[in-house]
Amino acid sequence: QKEVEQDPGPLSVPEGAIVSLNCTYSNSAFQYFMWYRQYSRKGPELLMYTYSSGNKEDGRFTAQVDKSSKYISLFIRDSQPSDSATYLCAMSAFYSSASKIIFGSGTRLSIRP
Amino acid sequence: EPEVTQTPSHQVTQMGQEVILRCVPISNHLYFYWYRQILGQKVEFLVSFYNNEISEKSEIFDDQFSVERPDGSNFTLKIRSTKLEDSAMYFCASSERQGAEHEQFFGPGTRLTVL
């Protein structure tokens, strides 16, 4: 089983729709959960960061972590064409003192005007 | 806004040649990282570096790879004898402090093509 699994998409939705992006993981040691956004020919950019279980909201973005199910989600409300990018879930374990990040494969999202 | 920069943006080399990828981390950051992303695959951790020492490295980071902070601003990744499978995007990242709660800022990447 892969450490982090993410549906690669592509996912295409109309402008204004709610987008749901998901990842599952197998390593119980993961404590820090992140979502990165990556535009074409650019490096990953941190969108949201969550420690342990629960929800976190930032504007139109909500991150959810369910450690019991080893499942994390990112919701985008009122999606905009500028949200079109690849979204990477990422995780890190507390024991990793060097902050090694394990990435999912990324979901390519396209918002149609 | 401070940012991580990387040069060159694209490097083409022949198999067996040595390459050096360069990064300038954000100036007050102390922790440095290299990741790579083979086309169509996930971003993979290679190595982390602090206080002129490797903190952690992955199984990908074998004897062909080395990292160095040759001066106060640059952070380099050297591949001694490139292989076809080294073709990938290489991302440098830096963070102010240690710990997963401290954001790693990524550079735009260097696309390495090994022929």
Tab-separated table of C-alpha atoms in Angstrom:
chain	number	residue	atom	x	y	z
A	1	GLN	CA	0.000	0.000	0.000
A	2	LYS	CA	1.302	3.443	-0.931
A	3	GLU	CA	2.031	5.788	1.950
A	4	VAL	CA	-0.172	8.542	0.493
A	5	GLU	CA	-2.779	8.005	-2.206
A	6	GLN	CA	-4.477	10.735	-4.193
A	7	ASP	CA	-6.722	10.540	-7.248
A	8	PRO	CA	-4.768	12.244	-10.065
A	9	GLY	CA	-7.896	13.459	-11.854
A	10	PRO	CA	-8.200	15.477	-13.968
A	11	LEU	CA	-11.208	17.072	-12.308
A	12	SER	CA	-13.205	19.672	-14.252
A	13	VAL	CA	-15.993	21.682	-12.632
A	14	PRO	CA	-17.916	24.851	-13.554
A	15	GLU	CA	-17.078	28.162	-11.934
A	16	GLY	CA	-18.833	28.598	-8.603
A	17	ALA	CA	-19.022	24.871	-7.821
A	18	ILE	CA	-17.809	23.342	-4.585
A	19	VAL	CA	-14.712	21.220	-5.134
A	20	SER	CA	-13.760	18.284	-2.956
A	21	LEU	CA	-10.234	16.887	-3.101
A	22	ASN	CA	-9.198	13.875	-1.044
A	23	CYS	CA	-6.261	11.776	0.049
A	24	THR	CA	-5.834	8.614	2.055
A	25	TYR	CA	-2.726	7.539	3.889
A	26	SER	CA	-1.396	4.481	5.631
A	27	ASN	CA	1.211	5.770	8.099
A	28	SER	CA	-0.303	6.354	11.552
A	29	ALA	CA	2.704	8.464	12.512
A	30	PHE	CA	1.621	11.341	10.281
A	31	GLN	CA	0.584	14.278	12.441
A	32	TYR	CA	0.889	17.246	10.113
A	33	PHE	CA	-1.303	17.500	7.045
A	34	MET	CA	-0.879	20.023	4.291
A	35	TRP	CA	-2.351	21.020	0.981
A	36	TYR	CA	-0.116	22.558	-1.655
A	37	ARG	CA	-1.134	24.179	-4.907
A	38	GLN	CA	1.129	23.880	-7.925
A	39	TYR	CA	0.675	25.917	-11.066
A	40	SER	CA	2.244	24.762	-14.298
A	41	ARG	CA	6.045	25.197	-14.325
A	42	LYS	CA	6.070	26.441	-10.718
A	43	GLY	CA	7.041	24.969	-7.389
A	44	PRO	CA	4.448	23.828	-4.827
A	45	GLU	CA	2.933	26.613	-2.733
A	46	LEU	CA	1.481	25.895	0.720
A	47	LEU	CA	-2.273	26.510	0.875
A	48	MET	CA	-3.295	25.084	4.208
A	49	TYR	CA	-1.758	23.262	7.119
A	50	THR	CA	-3.505	21.236	9.843
A	51	TYR	CA	-2.140	19.494	12.885
A	52	SER	CA	-3.880	16.263	13.917
A	53	SER	CA	-7.625	15.790	13.385
A	54	GLY	CA	-10.281	18.414	12.762
A	55	ASN	CA	-11.241	21.180	10.409
A	56	LYS	CA	-9.525	24.381	9.426
A	57	GLU	CA	-11.036	27.144	7.368
A	58	ASP	CA	-9.284	29.905	5.442
A	59	GLY	CA	-11.506	31.990	3.214
A	60	ARG	CA	-12.968	29.753	0.516
A	61	PHE	CA	-10.794	26.802	1.556
A	62	THR	CA	-11.548	24.210	4.248
A	63	ALA	CA	-9.188	21.409	5.200
A	64	GLN	CA	-10.477	18.349	7.047
A	65	VAL	CA	-8.499	15.588	8.703
A	66	ASP	CA	-9.998	12.326	9.947
A	67	LYS	CA	-7.149	10.401	11.544
A	68	SER	CA	-9.383	7.464	12.493
A	69	SER	CA	-10.097	6.863	8.802
A	70	LYS	CA	-6.677	8.108	7.630
A	71	TYR	CA	-8.472	10.450	5.249
A	72	ILE	CA	-7.955	14.124	4.517
A	73	SER	CA	-9.962	16.506	2.360
A	74	LEU	CA	-9.733	19.969	0.905
A	75	PHE	CA	-12.935	21.804	0.016
A	76	ILE	CA	-12.968	24.845	-2.236
A	77	ARG	CA	-16.142	26.938	-2.159
A	78	ASP	CA	-17.199	29.308	-4.943
A	79	SER	CA	-14.439	27.975	-7.172
A	80	GLN	CA	-12.784	30.421	-9.557
A	81	PRO	CA	-10.898	29.869	-12.847
A	82	SER	CA	-7.778	31.056	-11.004
A	83	ASP	CA	-8.104	27.976	-8.767
A	84	SER	CA	-7.195	25.822	-11.767
A	85	ALA	CA	-3.976	24.072	-10.737
A	86	THR	CA	-2.664	20.794	-9.406
A	87	TYR	CA	-3.433	20.259	-5.722
A	88	LEU	CA	-1.020	18.149	-3.715
A	89	CYS	CA	-1.827	16.678	-0.355
A	90	ALA	CA	1.227	16.298	1.849
A	91	MET	CA	2.050	14.887	5.256
A	92	SER	CA	4.800	14.807	7.795
A	93	ALA	CA	5.467	12.702	10.863
A	94	PHE	CA	6.359	14.118	14.238
A	95	TYR	CA	9.388	11.856	14.507
A	96	SER	CA	10.849	13.324	11.352
A	97	SER	CA	12.941	16.026	12.949
A	98	ALA	CA	14.058	17.190	9.545
A	99	SER	CA	10.472	17.832	8.472
A	100	LYS	CA	10.510	15.449	5.519
A	101	ILE	CA	7.274	15.943	3.593
A	102	ILE	CA	5.550	13.040	1.867
A	103	PHE	CA	3.442	14.171	-1.065
A	104	GLY	CA	0.470	12.658	-2.818
A	105	SER	CA	0.591	12.419	-6.578
A	106	GLY	CA	-1.576	15.538	-7.034
A	107	THR	CA	-5.033	16.139	-8.478
A	108	ARG	CA	-5.237	18.314	-11.575
A	109	LEU	CA	-8.213	20.690	-11.195
A	110	SER	CA	-9.758	22.773	-13.941
A	111	ILE	CA	-12.466	25.378	-13.257
A	112	ARG	CA	-14.513	26.161	-16.359
A	113	PRO	CA	-15.695	29.812	-16.679
B	1	GLU	CA	8.132	39.169	-0.940
B	2	PRO	CA	11.189	36.956	-0.352
B	3	GLU	CA	11.351	33.853	-2.490
B	4	VAL	CA	13.538	30.853	-3.212
B	5	THR	CA	15.295	31.081	-6.558
B	6	GLN	CA	16.836	28.300	-8.616
B	7	THR	CA	19.212	28.240	-11.567
B	8	PRO	CA	19.227	27.157	-14.271
B	9	SER	CA	15.552	26.773	-15.097
B	10	HIS	CA	16.404	23.991	-17.563
B	11	GLN	CA	19.577	21.901	-17.768
B	12	VAL	CA	20.282	19.420	-20.531
B	13	THR	CA	23.176	17.028	-20.048
B	14	GLN	CA	24.609	13.835	-21.421
B	15	MET	CA	24.396	10.621	-19.432
B	16	GLY	CA	27.468	10.217	-17.234
B	17	GLN	CA	28.111	13.940	-16.900
B	18	GLU	CA	28.139	15.828	-13.625
B	19	VAL	CA	25.555	18.520	-12.997
B	20	ILE	CA	25.218	21.119	-10.286
B	21	LEU	CA	21.815	22.604	-9.561
B	22	ARG	CA	21.839	25.861	-7.680
B	23	CYS	CA	19.421	27.377	-5.212
B	24	VAL	CA	19.322	30.614	-3.264
B	25	PRO	CA	17.105	30.050	-0.209
B	26	ILE	CA	15.254	32.832	1.581
B	27	SER	CA	17.883	34.819	3.437
B	28	ASN	CA	16.894	34.238	7.080
B	29	HIS	CA	16.082	30.564	6.586
B	30	LEU	CA	18.306	27.944	8.174
B	31	TYR	CA	16.867	24.656	6.886
B	32	PHE	CA	17.205	23.592	3.287
B	33	TYR	CA	15.724	20.793	1.250
B	34	TRP	CA	15.819	19.194	-2.181
B	35	TYR	CA	12.878	17.382	-3.721
B	36	ARG	CA	12.427	15.958	-7.179
B	37	GLN	CA	9.422	15.282	-9.374
B	38	ILE	CA	9.731	12.869	-12.268
B	39	LEU	CA	7.287	13.798	-15.037
B	40	GLY	CA	3.810	12.594	-14.147
B	41	GLN	CA	4.858	11.368	-10.720
B	42	LYS	CA	4.736	12.714	-7.197
B	43	VAL	CA	7.107	15.164	-5.570
B	44	GLU	CA	9.677	13.101	-3.653
B	45	PHE	CA	11.901	14.143	-0.766
B	46	LEU	CA	15.620	13.818	-1.430
B	47	VAL	CA	17.517	15.457	1.412
B	48	SER	CA	17.372	18.024	4.180
B	49	PHE	CA	20.312	20.125	5.335
B	50	TYR	CA	21.026	22.215	8.399
B	51	ASN	CA	24.145	23.706	9.910
B	52	ASN	CA	26.300	22.382	7.071
B	53	GLU	CA	25.183	18.824	7.626
B	54	ILE	CA	22.653	16.474	6.087
B	55	SER	CA	19.792	16.014	8.563
B	56	GLU	CA	17.913	13.340	6.697
B	57	LYS	CA	18.049	11.732	3.281
B	58	SER	CA	15.868	9.357	1.315
B	59	GLU	CA	16.874	6.104	-0.339
B	60	ILE	CA	16.942	7.996	-3.640
B	61	PHE	CA	19.815	10.152	-2.362
B	62	ASP	CA	22.633	7.679	-2.993
B	63	ASP	CA	26.371	8.227	-3.395
B	64	GLN	CA	25.836	9.935	-6.745
B	65	PHE	CA	24.196	12.870	-4.994
B	66	SER	CA	25.746	15.467	-2.754
B	67	VAL	CA	24.676	18.808	-1.318
B	68	GLU	CA	26.694	21.784	-0.273
B	69	ARG	CA	26.295	25.297	1.014
B	70	PRO	CA	29.410	26.785	-0.558
B	71	ASP	CA	28.800	30.285	0.749
B	72	GLY	CA	26.297	32.233	2.799
B	73	SER	CA	23.635	32.328	0.143
B	74	ASN	CA	23.798	29.340	-2.209
B	75	PHE	CA	22.701	25.755	-1.672
B	76	THR	CA	23.658	23.249	-4.352
B	77	LEU	CA	22.737	19.739	-5.411
B	78	LYS	CA	25.384	17.846	-7.344
B	79	ILE	CA	24.758	14.694	-9.318
B	80	ARG	CA	28.135	13.113	-10.062
B	81	SER	CA	27.336	10.840	-12.977
B	82	THR	CA	23.873	11.439	-14.338
B	83	LYS	CA	21.624	8.608	-15.455
B	84	LEU	CA	18.622	8.744	-17.758
B	85	GLU	CA	16.338	8.184	-14.774
B	86	ASP	CA	17.647	11.356	-13.109
B	87	SER	CA	15.596	13.363	-15.604
B	88	ALA	CA	13.091	15.257	-13.447
B	89	MET	CA	12.140	18.623	-11.981
B	90	TYR	CA	14.305	19.372	-8.963
B	91	PHE	CA	12.837	21.685	-6.350
B	92	CYS	CA	14.778	23.424	-3.640
B	93	ALA	CA	12.941	24.517	-0.503
B	94	SER	CA	13.844	26.357	2.667
B	95	SER	CA	12.262	26.977	6.049
B	96	GLU	CA	13.013	29.335	8.896
B	97	ARG	CA	12.843	26.709	11.596
B	98	GLN	CA	12.763	22.951	12.017
B	99	GLY	CA	9.520	21.096	12.357
B	100	ALA	CA	6.646	20.252	10.073
B	101	GLU	CA	4.653	23.209	11.380
B	102	HIS	CA	7.108	25.610	9.772
B	103	GLU	CA	6.316	26.223	6.132
B	104	GLN	CA	8.779	25.091	3.537
B	105	PHE	CA	8.958	27.602	0.701
B	106	PHE	CA	9.639	26.033	-2.674
B	107	GLY	CA	11.574	27.442	-5.584
B	108	PRO	CA	10.316	27.273	-9.185
B	109	GLY	CA	12.417	24.208	-9.945
B	110	THR	CA	15.137	23.178	-12.380
B	111	ARG	CA	14.113	20.840	-15.166
B	112	LEU	CA	16.959	18.354	-15.688
B	113	THR	CA	16.995	16.419	-18.926
B	114	VAL	CA	19.542	13.614	-19.248
B	115	LEU	CA	20.128	12.389	-22.801
